[in-house]
């Protein structure tokens, strides 16, 4: 079958010019249009299209680069802001602690002063009271002596003996002192 | 049956150049607008449309089509950087034009009824000549006579006699390989596109004739059809690959013009 087809091809080939690419009549036309069209394509591409595409690619690259820079800058800024916030929080903490400490120490001082004052007053009152008690006691003792002396004098008188007033009081005094 | 083959399966018919508009000759040369010119115009038009759109949109956040244009830009720029260094970027517009001109021509050729402009030796040959001319002119302009150091790579420390013997062998080889460059550059692209399209047409032809012949042909037809599909996929790969090969070899040759001492 292949032989039939090849024979047929050979037959048809023999009728026409054998090989179109080697026919020379169209060479000038081919060269003319090739030069014209290839030249046109070259000029259009090199003058207008390729610089424009190159420009776009460059613009894209620089846009991406500048966007990345901007992102990095904003990131830095955010980090700085966070640091600033942390610092101000720490400062606020320190200030709060200081204020609290100050208030506490002031209150402590106040308390101490008040306590001292009250203590002093109490001491003073106690001392006063003690002196008063002592005075009252001494007074009372004097009265007791007098009464005891009187009582002793009268007892002694009742027994029928006379005793000097001074002796009696002396004895009473010594008895009281012992008691 | 022969008539049928004649109409459908002639694999050469797709490469025929037909005049669409007669144009007055320039300096005696016929420059008529042909189907080849039409499909070249379509390729260039699509190329300008795609990259023109990507360029004119120019948003920081691209959409898909703009992204495709910009990926093409980055692809060619990286290709030049990796083969010819940063200095090679002065040829960026040229290599870009070359790569996408060939890529669009190859891919348009994959669409049915379209003409593959790169399947003609005159087109690929002119492109290869353009590349080599730029390499030679720029190489001489930039390096002066040092450009010819390209043919005599430095050998390091070696006795003089040894150097002479090696250069006697090496320099002719280098010169021949330099002369072969435009030939291989143009033939590679031309032959790949031509052979691929012939194969596609042949297998498609087998499938159709298999069905019409009947009998054993009915068994052959599906195989041929499957083969045609597989080849179609392969041809898309070849279309991209050959454009890439052409462009990257151009970069390698331009690298020689930029830095002639290996």
CSV table of C-alpha atoms in Angstrom, one decimal, chain B residues 128-220:
chain,number,residue,atom,x,y,z
B,128,UNK,CA,20.9,33.0,9.5
B,129,UNK,CA,22.8,35.3,7.2
B,130,UNK,CA,21.5,38.3,9.2
B,131,UNK,CA,22.7,36.7,12.4
B,132,UNK,CA,26.2,35.9,11.1
B,133,UNK,CA,26.5,39.3,9.5
B,134,UNK,CA,25.8,40.9,12.8
B,135,UNK,CA,28.3,38.7,14.5
B,136,UNK,CA,31.0,39.5,12.0
B,137,UNK,CA,30.3,43.2,11.7
B,138,UNK,CA,29.9,43.8,15.4
B,139,UNK,CA,32.8,41.5,16.3
B,140,UNK,CA,35.2,43.4,14.0
B,141,UNK,CA,33.9,46.8,15.1
B,142,UNK,CA,34.2,46.0,18.8
B,143,UNK,CA,37.4,43.9,18.8
B,144,UNK,CA,39.2,44.9,15.6
B,145,UNK,CA,41.6,42.2,14.4
B,146,UNK,CA,41.5,40.5,17.8
B,147,UNK,CA,38.1,39.1,16.6
B,148,UNK,CA,40.1,36.6,14.5
B,149,UNK,CA,41.5,35.3,17.8
B,150,UNK,CA,38.2,33.4,17.7
B,151,UNK,CA,39.9,30.9,15.3
B,152,UNK,CA,43.0,30.5,17.5
B,153,UNK,CA,42.0,29.7,21.1
B,154,UNK,CA,44.7,30.2,23.7
B,155,UNK,CA,46.5,27.0,24.5
B,156,UNK,CA,48.2,28.0,27.8
B,157,UNK,CA,51.8,26.9,28.5
B,158,UNK,CA,53.1,24.6,25.8
B,159,UNK,CA,56.3,24.4,23.7
B,160,UNK,CA,56.2,26.5,20.6
B,161,UNK,CA,56.4,23.5,18.3
B,162,UNK,CA,53.5,21.8,20.0
B,163,UNK,CA,51.5,25.0,19.6
B,164,UNK,CA,52.3,25.3,15.9
B,165,UNK,CA,51.2,21.7,15.3
B,166,UNK,CA,47.9,22.1,17.2
B,167,UNK,CA,47.1,25.4,15.5
B,168,UNK,CA,47.8,23.9,12.1
B,169,UNK,CA,45.0,21.4,12.9
B,170,UNK,CA,42.8,23.6,15.0
B,171,UNK,CA,42.6,26.8,13.0
B,172,UNK,CA,41.2,25.2,9.8
B,173,UNK,CA,38.7,23.3,11.9
B,174,UNK,CA,37.6,26.5,13.6
B,175,UNK,CA,37.3,28.4,10.3
B,176,UNK,CA,35.3,25.6,8.8
B,177,UNK,CA,33.0,25.4,11.8
B,178,UNK,CA,32.5,29.2,11.6
B,179,UNK,CA,31.6,29.0,8.0
B,180,UNK,CA,29.3,26.1,8.7
B,181,UNK,CA,27.3,28.1,11.2
B,182,UNK,CA,25.0,30.0,8.9
B,183,UNK,CA,24.4,26.8,6.9
B,184,UNK,CA,23.6,24.6,10.0
B,185,UNK,CA,21.6,27.4,11.6
B,186,UNK,CA,19.3,27.8,8.5
B,187,UNK,CA,19.2,24.1,7.5
B,188,UNK,CA,18.3,22.9,11.0
B,189,UNK,CA,15.2,25.1,11.2
B,190,UNK,CA,14.2,24.6,7.5
B,191,UNK,CA,14.7,20.8,7.6
B,192,UNK,CA,12.8,20.4,10.9
B,193,UNK,CA,9.8,22.4,9.7
B,194,UNK,CA,9.8,20.8,6.3
B,195,UNK,CA,10.1,17.2,7.5
B,196,UNK,CA,7.6,17.6,10.3
B,197,UNK,CA,5.0,19.0,8.0
B,198,UNK,CA,5.6,16.4,5.3
B,199,UNK,CA,5.2,13.6,7.9
B,200,UNK,CA,2.0,15.1,9.3
B,201,UNK,CA,0.6,15.3,5.8
B,202,UNK,CA,1.7,11.8,4.9
B,203,UNK,CA,0.1,10.2,8.0
B,204,UNK,CA,-3.1,12.2,7.5
B,205,UNK,CA,-3.0,11.0,3.9
B,206,UNK,CA,-2.6,7.4,5.0
B,207,UNK,CA,-5.6,7.6,7.3
B,208,UNK,CA,-7.8,9.1,4.6
B,209,UNK,CA,-6.7,6.7,1.8
B,210,UNK,CA,-6.8,3.7,4.2
B,211,UNK,CA,-10.5,4.4,4.7
B,212,UNK,CA,-11.3,5.0,1.0
B,213,UNK,CA,-9.4,1.9,-0.1
B,214,UNK,CA,-11.1,-0.3,2.4
B,215,UNK,CA,-10.1,-3.9,3.2
B,216,UNK,CA,-6.7,-3.9,5.0
B,217,UNK,CA,-6.7,-0.1,4.7
B,218,UNK,CA,-9.4,0.0,7.3
B,219,UNK,CA,-6.9,-1.5,9.7
B,220,UNK,CA,-4.1,0.8,8.7
